[in-house]
Amino acid sequence: MKLLLIEDEHRLADALSYLLKKSGYDTDIASDGETGIEMALTGIYDIIILDRMLPKLDGISILQEFRHEGFATPVLFLTAKDTLKDRVQGLDAGADDYLVKPFSSEELLARLRALSRRKNKELVSAKITIPEMMFDPLRGEVTKENEIIQLSVKESLLLELLMSNLGQVITKERIFEKIWGYYSGTEIANVDLYIHYLRKKLNTTSIRTVRGVGYFFEDKQYVS
Ligand code: CA
């Protein structure tokens, strides 16, 4: 799960980011509204946590623009004041849920679990089973020949991307954007490195290279 946190209070953002990472969410932070909308519009995030009061562009405007651009990504709206008007405004603008500050970390995590369950129903992240192995993206675990292999967060995101597009080539750029993001300050060569890690960890030849283009996970059903 890749998460974007748009929050300008640095202390809160740091504390949340620590909590979220510890809970297995791959988290990026934007600390003003303009950066936030720019990052959100890359479309690489699975859930967005959005603060209402932000410098440069407020949360409601971000949400409206994001929805206007056609993104259905779940958004958890953070509001400081618990007035009915605020909550209604947030939900009307397209938020899926809201949380009133200050909130407990348990409550935040519970809300996120609910949002990801909703998202997972629509998209992937259910267990993916193929003859070779069974992959549980939520736990980051692969079961192969009765052995359980634990993946890192990035490895798990990568495998999820490949296995939910069996037989389809995914470009290196797309993988990089989806897993690291252009704001990560990392190199695109990470893609090759993590493909290498995955092949080794899973001891598989099903992850195939298309030279100069990208990678795909072989769909053995269609291979004679
Ligand atoms: Ca704020």
Short mmCIF file of C-alpha atoms and ligand atoms in Angstrom, two decimals:
data_model
loop_
_atom_site.label_atom_id
_atom_site.label_comp_id
_atom_site.label_asym_id
_atom_site.label_seq_id
_atom_site.Cartn_x
_atom_site.Cartn_y
_atom_site.Cartn_z
CA MET A 1 0.00 0.00 0.00
CA LYS A 2 1.42 3.32 -1.07
CA LEU A 3 0.18 6.26 0.91
CA LEU A 4 0.39 10.02 0.46
CA LEU A 5 0.18 12.25 3.52
CA ILE A 6 -0.53 15.92 2.79
CA GLU A 7 0.08 17.71 6.07
CA ASP A 8 1.90 20.98 6.82
CA GLU A 9 2.47 20.52 10.55
CA HIS A 10 5.93 18.99 10.51
CA ARG A 11 5.76 17.37 13.92
CA LEU A 12 2.47 15.70 13.20
CA ALA A 13 3.60 14.69 9.71
CA ASP A 14 6.78 13.11 11.10
CA ALA A 15 4.93 11.28 13.87
CA LEU A 16 2.30 10.00 11.45
CA SER A 17 4.84 8.97 8.87
CA TYR A 18 6.74 6.98 11.53
CA LEU A 19 3.53 5.29 12.65
CA LEU A 20 2.39 4.54 9.10
CA LYS A 21 5.73 3.12 8.01
CA LYS A 22 5.85 0.97 11.11
CA SER A 23 2.39 -0.28 10.21
CA GLY A 24 3.56 -1.36 6.78
CA TYR A 25 2.40 1.60 4.69
CA ASP A 26 4.87 2.98 2.21
CA THR A 27 4.39 6.69 2.96
CA ASP A 28 5.33 9.91 1.14
CA ILE A 29 4.76 13.36 2.65
CA ALA A 30 3.78 16.64 1.00
CA SER A 31 3.93 19.68 3.28
CA ASP A 32 1.95 22.20 1.26
CA GLY A 33 -1.10 22.11 -0.95
CA GLU A 34 0.59 22.71 -4.28
CA THR A 35 3.11 19.91 -3.81
CA GLY A 36 0.30 17.76 -2.48
CA ILE A 37 -1.92 18.04 -5.53
CA GLU A 38 1.04 17.59 -7.87
CA MET A 39 2.03 14.35 -6.13
CA ALA A 40 -1.58 13.13 -5.87
CA LEU A 41 -2.12 13.62 -9.60
CA THR A 42 0.68 11.18 -10.42
CA GLY A 43 -1.95 8.55 -9.58
CA ILE A 44 0.54 6.26 -7.87
CA TYR A 45 -1.04 6.32 -4.40
CA ASP A 46 -3.48 3.81 -2.97
CA ILE A 47 -4.76 6.07 -0.19
CA ILE A 48 -4.38 9.80 0.50
CA ILE A 49 -4.54 11.42 3.93
CA LEU A 50 -5.38 15.06 3.39
CA ASP A 51 -5.28 17.91 5.88
CA ARG A 52 -7.86 20.65 5.49
CA MET A 53 -5.81 23.74 6.39
CA LEU A 54 -2.70 23.90 4.20
CA PRO A 55 -0.46 26.65 2.82
CA LYS A 56 -0.74 27.51 -0.91
CA LEU A 57 -3.81 25.37 -1.63
CA ASP A 58 -6.38 24.20 0.94
CA GLY A 59 -7.57 20.62 1.35
CA ILE A 60 -11.04 21.17 -0.10
CA SER A 61 -9.62 22.66 -3.32
CA ILE A 62 -7.14 19.79 -3.63
CA LEU A 63 -9.90 17.25 -3.21
CA GLN A 64 -12.14 18.96 -5.74
CA GLU A 65 -9.39 19.17 -8.33
CA PHE A 66 -8.32 15.57 -7.69
CA ARG A 67 -11.86 14.25 -8.16
CA HIS A 68 -12.40 16.56 -11.11
CA GLU A 69 -9.41 14.88 -12.78
CA GLY A 70 -11.22 11.57 -12.38
CA PHE A 71 -9.22 9.89 -9.60
CA ALA A 72 -11.19 7.50 -7.38
CA THR A 73 -8.36 6.94 -4.86
CA PRO A 74 -9.72 6.80 -1.28
CA VAL A 75 -9.12 10.05 0.59
CA LEU A 76 -9.17 10.38 4.36
CA PHE A 77 -9.80 14.00 5.26
CA LEU A 78 -8.33 15.53 8.42
CA THR A 79 -10.22 18.41 9.96
CA ALA A 80 -9.30 20.47 12.99
CA LYS A 81 -12.74 21.68 13.89
CA ASP A 82 -15.54 19.26 14.39
CA THR A 83 -18.29 21.36 12.98
CA LEU A 84 -21.00 19.75 10.92
CA LYS A 85 -20.36 22.22 8.10
CA ASP A 86 -16.70 21.18 7.87
CA ARG A 87 -17.45 17.49 7.69
CA VAL A 88 -20.21 17.96 5.14
CA GLN A 89 -17.94 20.13 3.00
CA GLY A 90 -15.21 17.50 3.06
CA LEU A 91 -17.53 14.65 2.18
CA ASP A 92 -19.25 16.71 -0.51
CA ALA A 93 -15.90 17.53 -2.07
CA GLY A 94 -15.24 13.79 -2.45
CA ALA A 95 -13.63 12.55 0.77
CA ASP A 96 -14.33 8.90 1.64
CA ASP A 97 -13.95 9.41 5.36
CA TYR A 98 -12.83 12.10 7.78
CA LEU A 99 -11.06 12.27 11.09
CA VAL A 100 -11.21 15.14 13.58
CA LYS A 101 -7.94 16.36 15.10
CA PRO A 102 -6.67 15.44 17.58
CA PHE A 103 -7.19 11.74 16.91
CA SER A 104 -5.65 8.58 18.30
CA SER A 105 -3.24 6.53 16.22
CA GLU A 106 -5.44 3.47 16.74
CA GLU A 107 -8.36 5.26 15.19
CA LEU A 108 -6.33 6.46 12.24
CA LEU A 109 -5.05 2.94 11.55
CA ALA A 110 -8.55 1.48 11.85
CA ARG A 111 -9.89 4.02 9.36
CA LEU A 112 -7.07 3.24 6.97
CA ARG A 113 -7.74 -0.48 7.25
CA ALA A 114 -11.38 0.16 6.41
CA LEU A 115 -10.42 2.30 3.41
CA SER A 116 -7.94 -0.24 2.10
CA ARG A 117 -10.46 -3.05 2.51
CA ARG A 118 -12.84 -1.01 0.41
CA LYS A 119 -10.17 -0.34 -2.15
CA ASN A 120 -9.00 -3.94 -2.17
CA LYS A 121 -12.48 -5.12 -2.98
CA GLU A 122 -12.49 -2.93 -6.06
CA LEU A 123 -8.96 -3.58 -7.16
CA VAL A 124 -6.32 -6.18 -6.44
CA SER A 125 -4.67 -7.01 -3.13
CA ALA A 126 -6.83 -10.04 -2.58
CA LYS A 127 -4.59 -13.10 -2.51
CA ILE A 128 -3.22 -13.86 -5.94
CA THR A 129 -2.92 -17.56 -6.67
CA ILE A 130 -1.15 -19.04 -9.65
CA PRO A 131 0.09 -22.63 -10.03
CA GLU A 132 3.62 -21.62 -9.03
CA MET A 133 2.84 -19.69 -5.85
CA MET A 134 0.28 -17.90 -3.72
CA PHE A 135 0.86 -14.25 -2.91
CA ASP A 136 -0.81 -12.30 -0.13
CA PRO A 137 -0.06 -8.60 -0.81
CA LEU A 138 -1.50 -7.40 2.50
CA ARG A 139 0.93 -9.53 4.48
CA GLY A 140 3.68 -9.34 1.91
CA GLU A 141 3.97 -13.12 1.98
CA VAL A 142 4.49 -15.65 -0.75
CA THR A 143 3.71 -19.32 -0.25
CA LYS A 144 5.66 -21.55 -2.55
CA GLU A 145 6.16 -25.31 -2.19
CA ASN A 146 4.79 -25.10 1.38
CA GLU A 147 7.39 -22.53 2.31
CA ILE A 148 6.47 -19.00 3.38
CA ILE A 149 8.69 -16.27 1.98
CA GLN A 150 8.49 -12.84 3.60
CA LEU A 151 8.95 -9.86 1.29
CA SER A 152 9.96 -6.29 2.08
CA VAL A 153 7.43 -3.51 1.45
CA LYS A 154 8.98 -2.55 -1.90
CA GLU A 155 9.38 -6.15 -3.04
CA SER A 156 5.76 -6.77 -2.18
CA LEU A 157 4.57 -3.71 -4.12
CA LEU A 158 6.63 -4.80 -7.09
CA LEU A 159 5.32 -8.36 -7.07
CA GLU A 160 1.75 -7.10 -6.69
CA LEU A 161 2.17 -4.90 -9.72
CA LEU A 162 3.60 -7.75 -11.79
CA MET A 163 1.20 -10.47 -10.66
CA SER A 164 -1.90 -8.36 -11.06
CA ASN A 165 -0.90 -7.82 -14.67
CA LEU A 166 0.07 -11.40 -15.57
CA GLY A 167 1.61 -11.66 -19.01
CA GLN A 168 1.57 -7.90 -19.60
CA VAL A 169 4.77 -5.98 -19.97
CA ILE A 170 5.12 -3.10 -17.52
CA THR A 171 7.65 -0.46 -18.42
CA LYS A 172 10.49 0.34 -16.09
CA GLU A 173 9.28 3.94 -15.87
CA ARG A 174 5.82 2.82 -14.80
CA ILE A 175 7.24 0.50 -12.16
CA PHE A 176 9.52 3.23 -10.86
CA GLU A 177 6.72 5.76 -10.75
CA LYS A 178 4.32 3.37 -9.05
CA ILE A 179 6.73 2.07 -6.41
CA TRP A 180 9.20 4.84 -5.71
CA GLY A 181 7.69 7.93 -7.28
CA TYR A 182 9.54 10.76 -8.96
CA TYR A 183 9.81 12.55 -5.63
CA SER A 184 11.68 9.77 -3.89
CA GLY A 185 15.15 10.98 -4.86
CA THR A 186 16.08 7.42 -5.85
CA GLU A 187 17.40 6.08 -9.13
CA ILE A 188 15.38 4.20 -11.73
CA ALA A 189 18.07 1.48 -11.56
CA ASN A 190 16.36 0.46 -8.32
CA VAL A 191 13.80 -1.32 -10.50
CA ASP A 192 16.43 -3.72 -11.87
CA LEU A 193 17.88 -4.22 -8.42
CA TYR A 194 14.52 -5.12 -6.89
CA ILE A 195 13.66 -7.41 -9.80
CA HIS A 196 16.93 -9.16 -9.03
CA TYR A 197 16.02 -9.42 -5.31
CA LEU A 198 12.59 -10.85 -6.17
CA ARG A 199 13.89 -13.45 -8.61
CA LYS A 200 16.42 -14.58 -6.06
CA LYS A 201 14.06 -14.60 -3.08
CA LEU A 202 11.31 -16.41 -4.96
CA ASN A 203 13.73 -18.62 -6.89
CA THR A 204 11.67 -18.10 -10.02
CA THR A 205 12.22 -17.68 -13.75
CA SER A 206 8.69 -16.40 -14.30
CA ILE A 207 9.72 -12.75 -13.96
CA ARG A 208 10.81 -12.01 -17.49
CA THR A 209 12.82 -9.12 -18.92
CA VAL A 210 11.93 -7.31 -22.11
CA ARG A 211 15.18 -5.64 -22.94
CA GLY A 212 15.07 -1.87 -23.02
CA VAL A 213 11.38 -1.87 -22.10
CA GLY A 214 10.48 -3.45 -18.81
CA TYR A 215 9.35 -6.63 -17.10
CA PHE A 216 6.42 -9.00 -16.94
CA PHE A 217 5.34 -11.98 -14.91
CA GLU A 218 4.86 -14.96 -17.19
CA ASP A 219 1.32 -16.27 -17.39
CA LYS A 220 1.99 -20.01 -17.55
CA GLN A 221 -1.65 -20.76 -18.41
CA TYR A 222 -1.04 -19.40 -21.88
CA VAL A 223 2.37 -20.90 -22.42
CA SER A 224 2.37 -24.16 -24.31
CA CA B 1 -2.70 22.12 8.64
#
